[in-house]
CSV table of C-alpha atoms in Angstrom, one decimal:
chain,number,residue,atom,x,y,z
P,1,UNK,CA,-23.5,21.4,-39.7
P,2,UNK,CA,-26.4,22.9,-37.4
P,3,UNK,CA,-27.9,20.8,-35.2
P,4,UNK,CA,-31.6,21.3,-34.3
P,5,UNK,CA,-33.4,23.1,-31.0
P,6,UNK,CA,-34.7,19.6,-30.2
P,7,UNK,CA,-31.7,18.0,-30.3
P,8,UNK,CA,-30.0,20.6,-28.3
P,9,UNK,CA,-32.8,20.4,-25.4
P,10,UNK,CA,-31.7,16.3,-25.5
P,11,UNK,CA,-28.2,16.8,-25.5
P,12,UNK,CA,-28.1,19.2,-22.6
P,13,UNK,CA,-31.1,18.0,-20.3
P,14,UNK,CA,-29.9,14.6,-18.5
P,15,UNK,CA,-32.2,12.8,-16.4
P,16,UNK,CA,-32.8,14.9,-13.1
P,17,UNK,CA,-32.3,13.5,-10.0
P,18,UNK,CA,-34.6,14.7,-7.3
P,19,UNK,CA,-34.8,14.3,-3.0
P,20,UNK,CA,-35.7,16.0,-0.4
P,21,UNK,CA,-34.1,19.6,1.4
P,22,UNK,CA,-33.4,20.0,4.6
P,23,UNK,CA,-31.5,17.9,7.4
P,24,UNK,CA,-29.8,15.2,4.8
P,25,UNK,CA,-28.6,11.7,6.0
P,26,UNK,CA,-25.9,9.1,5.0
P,27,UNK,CA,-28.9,7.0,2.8
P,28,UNK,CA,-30.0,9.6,0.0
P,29,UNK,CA,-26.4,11.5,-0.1
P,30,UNK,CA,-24.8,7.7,-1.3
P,31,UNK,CA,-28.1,7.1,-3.2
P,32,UNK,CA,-27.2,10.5,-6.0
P,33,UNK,CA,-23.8,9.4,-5.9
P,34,UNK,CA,-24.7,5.8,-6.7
P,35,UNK,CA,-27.1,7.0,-9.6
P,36,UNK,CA,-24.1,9.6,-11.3
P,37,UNK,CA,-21.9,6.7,-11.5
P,38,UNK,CA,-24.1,5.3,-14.3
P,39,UNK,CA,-23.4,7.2,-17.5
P,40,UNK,CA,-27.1,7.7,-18.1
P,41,UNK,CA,-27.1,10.1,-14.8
P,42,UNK,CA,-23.4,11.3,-15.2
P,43,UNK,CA,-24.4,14.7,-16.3
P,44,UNK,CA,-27.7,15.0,-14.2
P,45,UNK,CA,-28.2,18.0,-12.1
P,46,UNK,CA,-29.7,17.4,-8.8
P,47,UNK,CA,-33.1,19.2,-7.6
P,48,UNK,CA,-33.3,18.9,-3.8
P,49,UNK,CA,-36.8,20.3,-2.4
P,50,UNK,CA,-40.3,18.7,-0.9
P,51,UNK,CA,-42.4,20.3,-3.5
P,52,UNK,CA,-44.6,17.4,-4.9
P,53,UNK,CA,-45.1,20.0,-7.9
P,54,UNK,CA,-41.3,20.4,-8.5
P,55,UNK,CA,-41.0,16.5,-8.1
P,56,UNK,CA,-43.4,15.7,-10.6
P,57,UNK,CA,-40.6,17.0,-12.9
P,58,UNK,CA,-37.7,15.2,-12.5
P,59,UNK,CA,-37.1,11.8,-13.8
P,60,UNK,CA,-35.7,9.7,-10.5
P,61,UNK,CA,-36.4,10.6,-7.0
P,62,UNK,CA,-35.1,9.1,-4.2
P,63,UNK,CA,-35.8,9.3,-0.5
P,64,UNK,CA,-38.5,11.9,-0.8
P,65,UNK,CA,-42.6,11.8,-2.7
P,66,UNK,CA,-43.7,8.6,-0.8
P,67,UNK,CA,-43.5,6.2,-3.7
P,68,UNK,CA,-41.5,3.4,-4.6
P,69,UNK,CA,-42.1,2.2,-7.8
P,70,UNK,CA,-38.8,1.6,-10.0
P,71,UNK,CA,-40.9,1.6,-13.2
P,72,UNK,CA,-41.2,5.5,-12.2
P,73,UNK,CA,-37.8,6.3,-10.8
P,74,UNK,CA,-39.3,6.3,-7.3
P,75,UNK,CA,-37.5,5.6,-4.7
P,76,UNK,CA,-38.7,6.2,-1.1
P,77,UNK,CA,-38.6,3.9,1.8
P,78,UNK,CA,-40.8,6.7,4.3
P,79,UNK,CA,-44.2,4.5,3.4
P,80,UNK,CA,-45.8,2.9,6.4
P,81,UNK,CA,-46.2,-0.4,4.3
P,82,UNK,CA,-42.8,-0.1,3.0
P,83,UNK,CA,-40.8,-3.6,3.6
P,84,UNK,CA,-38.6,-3.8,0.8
P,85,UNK,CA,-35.3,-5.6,2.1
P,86,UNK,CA,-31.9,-6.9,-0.2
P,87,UNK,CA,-32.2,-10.6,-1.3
P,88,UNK,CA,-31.0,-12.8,1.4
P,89,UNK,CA,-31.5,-10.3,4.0
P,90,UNK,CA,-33.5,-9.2,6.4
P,91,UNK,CA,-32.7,-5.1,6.9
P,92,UNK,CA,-35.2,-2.8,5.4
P,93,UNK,CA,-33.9,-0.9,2.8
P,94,UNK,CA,-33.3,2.9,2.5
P,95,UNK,CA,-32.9,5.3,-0.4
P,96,UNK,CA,-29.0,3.7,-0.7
P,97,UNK,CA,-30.6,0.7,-0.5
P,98,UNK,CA,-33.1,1.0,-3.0
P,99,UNK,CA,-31.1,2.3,-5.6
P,100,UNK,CA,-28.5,0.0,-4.8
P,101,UNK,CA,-30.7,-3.1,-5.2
P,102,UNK,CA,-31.7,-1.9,-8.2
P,103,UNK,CA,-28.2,-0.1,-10.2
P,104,UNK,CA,-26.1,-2.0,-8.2
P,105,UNK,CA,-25.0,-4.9,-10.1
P,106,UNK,CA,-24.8,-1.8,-12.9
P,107,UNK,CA,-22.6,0.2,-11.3
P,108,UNK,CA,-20.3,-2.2,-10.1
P,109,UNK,CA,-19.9,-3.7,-14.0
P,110,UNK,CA,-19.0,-0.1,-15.3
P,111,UNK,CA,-16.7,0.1,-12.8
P,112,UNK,CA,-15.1,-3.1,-12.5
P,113,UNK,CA,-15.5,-3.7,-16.8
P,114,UNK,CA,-17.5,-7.1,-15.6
P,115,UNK,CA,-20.4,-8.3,-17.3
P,116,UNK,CA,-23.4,-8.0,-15.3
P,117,UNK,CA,-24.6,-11.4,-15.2
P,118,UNK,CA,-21.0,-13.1,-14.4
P,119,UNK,CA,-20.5,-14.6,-11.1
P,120,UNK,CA,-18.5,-12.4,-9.8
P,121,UNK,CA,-20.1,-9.5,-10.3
P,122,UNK,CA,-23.1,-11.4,-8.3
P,123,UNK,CA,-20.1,-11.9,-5.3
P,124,UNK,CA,-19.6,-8.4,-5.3
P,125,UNK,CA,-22.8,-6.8,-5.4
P,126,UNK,CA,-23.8,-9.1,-2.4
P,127,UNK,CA,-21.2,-8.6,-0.3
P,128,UNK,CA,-20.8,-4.9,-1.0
P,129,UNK,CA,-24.5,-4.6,0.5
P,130,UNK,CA,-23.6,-6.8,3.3
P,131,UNK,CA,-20.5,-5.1,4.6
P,132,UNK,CA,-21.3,-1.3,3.3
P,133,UNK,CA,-25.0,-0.3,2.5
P,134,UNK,CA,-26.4,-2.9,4.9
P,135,UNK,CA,-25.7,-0.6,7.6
P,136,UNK,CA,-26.5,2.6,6.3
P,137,UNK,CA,-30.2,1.1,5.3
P,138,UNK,CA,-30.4,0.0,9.3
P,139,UNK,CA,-29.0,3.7,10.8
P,140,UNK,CA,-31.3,5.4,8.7
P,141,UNK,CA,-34.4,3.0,9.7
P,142,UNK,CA,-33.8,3.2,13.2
P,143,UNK,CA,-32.7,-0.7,13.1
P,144,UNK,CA,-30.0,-1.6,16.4
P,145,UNK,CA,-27.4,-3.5,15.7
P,146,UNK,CA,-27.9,-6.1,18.5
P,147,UNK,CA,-31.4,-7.0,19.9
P,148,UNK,CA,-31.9,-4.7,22.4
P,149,UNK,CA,-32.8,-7.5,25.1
P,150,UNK,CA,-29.3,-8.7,24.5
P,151,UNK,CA,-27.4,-5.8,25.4
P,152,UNK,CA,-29.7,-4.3,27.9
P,153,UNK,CA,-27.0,-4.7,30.8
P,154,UNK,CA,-24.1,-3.8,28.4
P,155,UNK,CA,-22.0,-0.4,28.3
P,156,UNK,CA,-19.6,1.5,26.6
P,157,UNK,CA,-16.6,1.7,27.8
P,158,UNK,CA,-16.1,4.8,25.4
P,159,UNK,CA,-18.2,6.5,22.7
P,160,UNK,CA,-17.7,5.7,19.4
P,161,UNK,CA,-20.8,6.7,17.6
P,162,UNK,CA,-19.0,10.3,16.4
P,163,UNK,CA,-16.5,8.6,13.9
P,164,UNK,CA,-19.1,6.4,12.1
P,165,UNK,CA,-19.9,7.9,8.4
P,166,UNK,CA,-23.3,8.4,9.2
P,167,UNK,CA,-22.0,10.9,11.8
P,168,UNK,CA,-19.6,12.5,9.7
P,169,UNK,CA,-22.4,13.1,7.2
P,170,UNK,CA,-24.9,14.4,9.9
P,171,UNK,CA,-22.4,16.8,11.0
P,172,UNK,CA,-22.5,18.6,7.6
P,173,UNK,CA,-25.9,19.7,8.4
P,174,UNK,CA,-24.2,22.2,10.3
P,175,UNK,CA,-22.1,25.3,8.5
P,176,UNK,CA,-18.9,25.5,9.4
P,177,UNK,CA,-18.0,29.0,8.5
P,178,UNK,CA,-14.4,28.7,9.5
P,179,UNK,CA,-11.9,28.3,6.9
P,180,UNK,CA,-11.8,24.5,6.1
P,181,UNK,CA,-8.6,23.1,4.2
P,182,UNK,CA,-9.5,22.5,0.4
P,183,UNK,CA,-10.9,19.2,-0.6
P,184,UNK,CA,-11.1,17.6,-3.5
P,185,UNK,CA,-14.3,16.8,-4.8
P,186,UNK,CA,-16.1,15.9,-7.5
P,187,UNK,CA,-17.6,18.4,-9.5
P,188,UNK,CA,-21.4,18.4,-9.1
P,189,UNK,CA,-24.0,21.2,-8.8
P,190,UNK,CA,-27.3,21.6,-8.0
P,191,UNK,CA,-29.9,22.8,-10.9
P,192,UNK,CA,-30.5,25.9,-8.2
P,193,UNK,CA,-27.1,28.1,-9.0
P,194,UNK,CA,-23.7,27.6,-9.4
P,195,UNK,CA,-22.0,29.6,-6.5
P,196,UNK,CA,-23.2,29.1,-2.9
P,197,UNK,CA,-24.7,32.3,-1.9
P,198,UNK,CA,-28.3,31.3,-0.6
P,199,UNK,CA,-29.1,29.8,2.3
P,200,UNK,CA,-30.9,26.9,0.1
P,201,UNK,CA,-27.2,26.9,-2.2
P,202,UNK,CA,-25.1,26.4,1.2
P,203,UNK,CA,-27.3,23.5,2.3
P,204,UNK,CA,-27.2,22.1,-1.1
P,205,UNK,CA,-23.3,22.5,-1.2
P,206,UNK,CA,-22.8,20.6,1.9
P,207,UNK,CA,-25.1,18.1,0.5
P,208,UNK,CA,-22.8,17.3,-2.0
P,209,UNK,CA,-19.9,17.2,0.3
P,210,UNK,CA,-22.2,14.7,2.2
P,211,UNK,CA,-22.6,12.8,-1.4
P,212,UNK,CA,-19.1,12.5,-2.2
P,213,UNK,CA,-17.9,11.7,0.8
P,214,UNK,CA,-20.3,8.4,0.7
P,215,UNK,CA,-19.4,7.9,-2.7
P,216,UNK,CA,-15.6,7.9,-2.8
P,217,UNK,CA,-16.3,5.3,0.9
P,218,UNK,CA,-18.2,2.9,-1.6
P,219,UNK,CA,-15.3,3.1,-4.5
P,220,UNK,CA,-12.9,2.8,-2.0
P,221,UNK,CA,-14.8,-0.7,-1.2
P,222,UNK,CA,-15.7,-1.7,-4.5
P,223,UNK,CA,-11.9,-1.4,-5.6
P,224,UNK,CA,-10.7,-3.5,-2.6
P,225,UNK,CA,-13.1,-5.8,-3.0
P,226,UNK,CA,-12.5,-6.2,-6.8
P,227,UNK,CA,-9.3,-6.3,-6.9
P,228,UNK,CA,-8.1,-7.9,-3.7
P,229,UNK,CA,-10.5,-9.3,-1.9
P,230,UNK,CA,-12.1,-11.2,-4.4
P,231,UNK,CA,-8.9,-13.1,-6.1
P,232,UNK,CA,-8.0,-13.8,-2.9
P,233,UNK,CA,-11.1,-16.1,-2.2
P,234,UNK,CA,-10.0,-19.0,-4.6
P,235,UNK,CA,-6.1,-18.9,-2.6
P,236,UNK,CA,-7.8,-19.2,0.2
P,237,UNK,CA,-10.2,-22.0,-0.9
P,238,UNK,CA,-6.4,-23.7,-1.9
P,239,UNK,CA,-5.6,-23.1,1.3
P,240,UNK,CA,-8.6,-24.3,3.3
P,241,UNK,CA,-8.2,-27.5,1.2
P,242,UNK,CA,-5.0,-28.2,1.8
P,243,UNK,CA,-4.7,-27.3,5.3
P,244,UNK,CA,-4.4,-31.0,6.5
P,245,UNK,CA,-1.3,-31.4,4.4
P,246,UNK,CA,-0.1,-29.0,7.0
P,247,UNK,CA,-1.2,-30.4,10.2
P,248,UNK,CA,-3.3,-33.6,10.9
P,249,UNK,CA,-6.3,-31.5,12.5
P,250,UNK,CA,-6.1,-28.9,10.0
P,251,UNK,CA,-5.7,-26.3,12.3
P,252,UNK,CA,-3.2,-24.2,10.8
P,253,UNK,CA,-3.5,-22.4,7.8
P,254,UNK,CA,-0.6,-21.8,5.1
P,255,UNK,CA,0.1,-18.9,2.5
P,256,UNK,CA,3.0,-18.6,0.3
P,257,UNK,CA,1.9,-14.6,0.2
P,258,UNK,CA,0.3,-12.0,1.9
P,259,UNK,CA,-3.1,-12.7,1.2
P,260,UNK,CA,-6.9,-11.1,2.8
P,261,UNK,CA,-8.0,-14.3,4.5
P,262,UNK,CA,-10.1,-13.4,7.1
P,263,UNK,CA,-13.7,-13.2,5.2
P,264,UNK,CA,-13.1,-16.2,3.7
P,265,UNK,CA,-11.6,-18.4,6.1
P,266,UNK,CA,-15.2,-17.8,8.2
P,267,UNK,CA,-17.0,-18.3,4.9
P,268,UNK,CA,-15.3,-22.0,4.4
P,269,UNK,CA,-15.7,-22.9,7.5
P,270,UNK,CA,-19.4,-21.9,7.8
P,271,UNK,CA,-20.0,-24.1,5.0
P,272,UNK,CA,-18.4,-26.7,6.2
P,273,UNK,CA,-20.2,-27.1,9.1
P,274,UNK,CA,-23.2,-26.3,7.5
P,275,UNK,CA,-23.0,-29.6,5.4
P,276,UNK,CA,-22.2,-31.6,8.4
P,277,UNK,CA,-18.5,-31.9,8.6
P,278,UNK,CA,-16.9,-31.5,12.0
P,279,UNK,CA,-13.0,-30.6,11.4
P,280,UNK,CA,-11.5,-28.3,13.9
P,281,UNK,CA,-11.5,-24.7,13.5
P,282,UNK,CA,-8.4,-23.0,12.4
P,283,UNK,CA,-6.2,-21.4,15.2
P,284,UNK,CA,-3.5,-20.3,13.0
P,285,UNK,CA,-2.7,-18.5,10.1
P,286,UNK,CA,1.4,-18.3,8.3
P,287,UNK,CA,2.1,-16.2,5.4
P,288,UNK,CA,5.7,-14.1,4.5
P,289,UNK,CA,5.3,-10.2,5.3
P,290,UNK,CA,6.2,-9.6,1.7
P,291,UNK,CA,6.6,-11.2,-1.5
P,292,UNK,CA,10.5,-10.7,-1.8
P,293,UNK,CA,12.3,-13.6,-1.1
P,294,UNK,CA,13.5,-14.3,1.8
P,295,UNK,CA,10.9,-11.8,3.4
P,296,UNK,CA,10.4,-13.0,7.4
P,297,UNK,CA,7.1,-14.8,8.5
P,298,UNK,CA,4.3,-14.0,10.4
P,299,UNK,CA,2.4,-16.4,12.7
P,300,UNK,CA,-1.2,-14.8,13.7
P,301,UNK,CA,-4.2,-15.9,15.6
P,302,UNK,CA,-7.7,-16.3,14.2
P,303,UNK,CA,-10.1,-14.6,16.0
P,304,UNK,CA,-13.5,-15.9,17.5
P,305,UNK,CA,-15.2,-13.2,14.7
P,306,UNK,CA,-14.1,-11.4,11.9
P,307,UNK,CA,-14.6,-8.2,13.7
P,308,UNK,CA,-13.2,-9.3,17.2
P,309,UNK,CA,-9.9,-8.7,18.9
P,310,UNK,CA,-10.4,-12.3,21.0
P,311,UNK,CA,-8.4,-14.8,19.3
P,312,UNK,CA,-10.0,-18.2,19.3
P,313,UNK,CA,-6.4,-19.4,20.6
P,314,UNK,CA,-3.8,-16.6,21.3
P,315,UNK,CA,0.3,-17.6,21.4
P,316,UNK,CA,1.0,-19.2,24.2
P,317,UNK,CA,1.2,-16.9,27.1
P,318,UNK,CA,5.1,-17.4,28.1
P,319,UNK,CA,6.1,-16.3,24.9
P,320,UNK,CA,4.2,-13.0,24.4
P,321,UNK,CA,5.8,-9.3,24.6
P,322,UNK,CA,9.1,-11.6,24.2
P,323,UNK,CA,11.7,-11.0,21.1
P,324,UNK,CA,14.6,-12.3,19.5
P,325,UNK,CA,16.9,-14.7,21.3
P,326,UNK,CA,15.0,-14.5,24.5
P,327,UNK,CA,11.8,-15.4,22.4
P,328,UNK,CA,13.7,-18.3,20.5
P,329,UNK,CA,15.1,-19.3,24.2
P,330,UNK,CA,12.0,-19.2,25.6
P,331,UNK,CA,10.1,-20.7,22.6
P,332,UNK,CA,12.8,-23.6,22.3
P,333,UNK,CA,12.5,-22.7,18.5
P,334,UNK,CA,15.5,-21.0,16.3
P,335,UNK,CA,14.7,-17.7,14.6
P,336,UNK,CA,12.1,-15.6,16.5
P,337,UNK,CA,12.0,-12.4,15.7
P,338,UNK,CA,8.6,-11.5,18.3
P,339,UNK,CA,5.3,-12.7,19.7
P,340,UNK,CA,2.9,-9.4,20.4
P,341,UNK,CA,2.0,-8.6,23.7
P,342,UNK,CA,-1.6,-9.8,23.5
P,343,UNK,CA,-0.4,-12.8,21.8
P,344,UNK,CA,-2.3,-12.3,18.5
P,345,UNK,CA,0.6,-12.3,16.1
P,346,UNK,CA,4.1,-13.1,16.4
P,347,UNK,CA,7.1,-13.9,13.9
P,348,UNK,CA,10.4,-15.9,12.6
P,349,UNK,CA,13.0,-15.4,9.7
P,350,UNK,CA,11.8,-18.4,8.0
P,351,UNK,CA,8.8,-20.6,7.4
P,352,UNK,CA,10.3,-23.6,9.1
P,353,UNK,CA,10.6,-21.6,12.3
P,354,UNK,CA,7.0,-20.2,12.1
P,355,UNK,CA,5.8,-23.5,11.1
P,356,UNK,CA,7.5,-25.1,13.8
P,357,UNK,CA,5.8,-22.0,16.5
P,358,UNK,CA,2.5,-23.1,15.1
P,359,UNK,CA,3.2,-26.9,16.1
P,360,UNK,CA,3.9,-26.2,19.3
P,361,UNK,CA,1.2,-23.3,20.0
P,362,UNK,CA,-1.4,-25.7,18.8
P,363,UNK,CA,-1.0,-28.2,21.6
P,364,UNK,CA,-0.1,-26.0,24.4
């Protein structure tokens, strides 16, 4: 059976994505890669130049043409009157942004086979921008972490800026003509050619490097997220709960397995102090290093923040960079295997030793 010219030019002519040549940045390279994980733009070619005339032609545009309107496809963030931020949030949005408020909760139900509109997918799509595109919207809109007043008188002790993936991305703006190890990328190419022997191809090559090296970041994310992260917010809850069955101030925190508790255990208590309740915070945290039975236990410190290496209470100071019998002597409890030097995290063979470390940690 023939199939007709018009059908033909459907079949084979995707939506085209278009942004800007050039210097590229973290925003727009993770904004393509967002769009191609929708099965509408899984076949589009990508058209990367600043002629409006060229523009005009493609069907989405991102980062580039001075427009944001999604009933066109448009989405810049370059506009002088552009203030466009997530819901909840205050950080103006870029191009990742953008397309991410707006295919977000999309992507992450074709990838995760959740419906759209369930709860969860809601969870996800919210804290996704909070921990991951949040701070590619604010590097790329010139937005400082901290207020500068409050670090004004601060320095680094080193520099870490070069390892951020923002960096990494700005650094393929330069070729590197030596002999790279092979990589394993998607395969994309631009609607220019498909073998790099232009200047314009190069860039455009490099680009897509750029692209899936944001994208692959942001499915790494998603999947931890999905499948870790997020079932481990309703043990934690259980655990939160139950916490004074425990110990009378609720202080220490109990798993039966290994289980991502940080995130949450600041989320619980947020809201419980936000509705007026004044338990103590958590200082402790006991889970098994494994699920296999009789795995040892593990006795760590909650820190003042999730992203902070002060613990709100570290292991009490005699027992630290001690092990064994010498920790168990020290200790005055049976079973220590060690407490870490900095007093962060320590351990025992069972959970009645590690319980009983807890007991005593907490009052001394």
């Amino acid at each position: 059976m023939t199939t007709s010219p018009a059908s033909k030019r459907v079949k084979t002519s995707p939506p085209l994505i278009g942004t800007h040549n050039g210097h590229f940045h973290a925003d727009e390279a993770l904004a393509v890669y967002l769009l191609r994980l929708l099965p509408a733009y899984c076949p589009s070619n990508l058209l990367r130049t600043r002629d409006p005339t060229l523009l005009s032609t493609c069907h989405t545009v991102v980062d580039v043409g001075g427009e944001y309107d999604s009933t066109r496809n448009r989405y810049d963030h370059h506009q002088r009157t552009f203030n466009t931020t997530f819901p909840a949030r205050e950080t103006k949005l870029s191009s990742a942004g953008l397309v991410y408020l707006h295919f977000g909760k999309a992507i992450i139900a074709e990838r995760t086979g959740l419906d759209p509109s369930h709860t969860d997918t809601d969870i996800l799509w919210r804290k996704l921008y909070a921990d991951f595109i949040e701070a590619i919207d604010a590097n790329d809109n010139g937005i400082p972490v901290y207020p500068p007043h409050e670090v004004s008188a601060l320095t680094k002790r080193f520099n870490d800026s070069g390892i951020t993936l923002s960096s990494l991305v700005s650094d393929l703006n330069n070729d590197f003509s030596i002999s790279a190890p092979p990589t394993n990328t998607l395969e994309t190419e631009t609607t220019n050619n498909t073998s790099p022997s232009r200047p314009q191809d190069e860039e455009d090559a490099r680009f897509l490097t750029a692209s899936d090296l944001m994208g692959i970041s942001f499915l790494r994310k998603l999947h931890g997220y999905h499948t870790s992260w997020l079932p481990a917010r309703s043990t934690v809850l259980a655990a939160y709960e139950s916490r004074f069955e425990v110990e009378p101030q609720g202080r220490i925190l109990l798993f039966r397995e290994p289980t991502p508790w940080k995130d949450h255990l600041y989320t619980f208590e947020s809201a419980s102090s936000s509705g007026g309740k004044a338990d103590a915070q958590v200082l402790y945290v006991l889970y098994p290093e494994s699920a296999d039975a009789g795995a040892k236990w593990r006795i760590q410190a909650v820190p003042v923040g999730k992203d902070s290496f002060e613990s709100r209470k570290p292991l009490p100071e005699a027992w630290r960079g001690v092990r064994d019998e010498e920790l168990s002597a020290v200790a005055g409890v049976e079973g220590c295997v060690f407490a870490h030097a900095s007093g962060f995290i320590g351990g025992n063979v069972s959970e009645k030793g590690v319980r009983e470390m807890a007991r005593m940690a907490v009052e001394m």
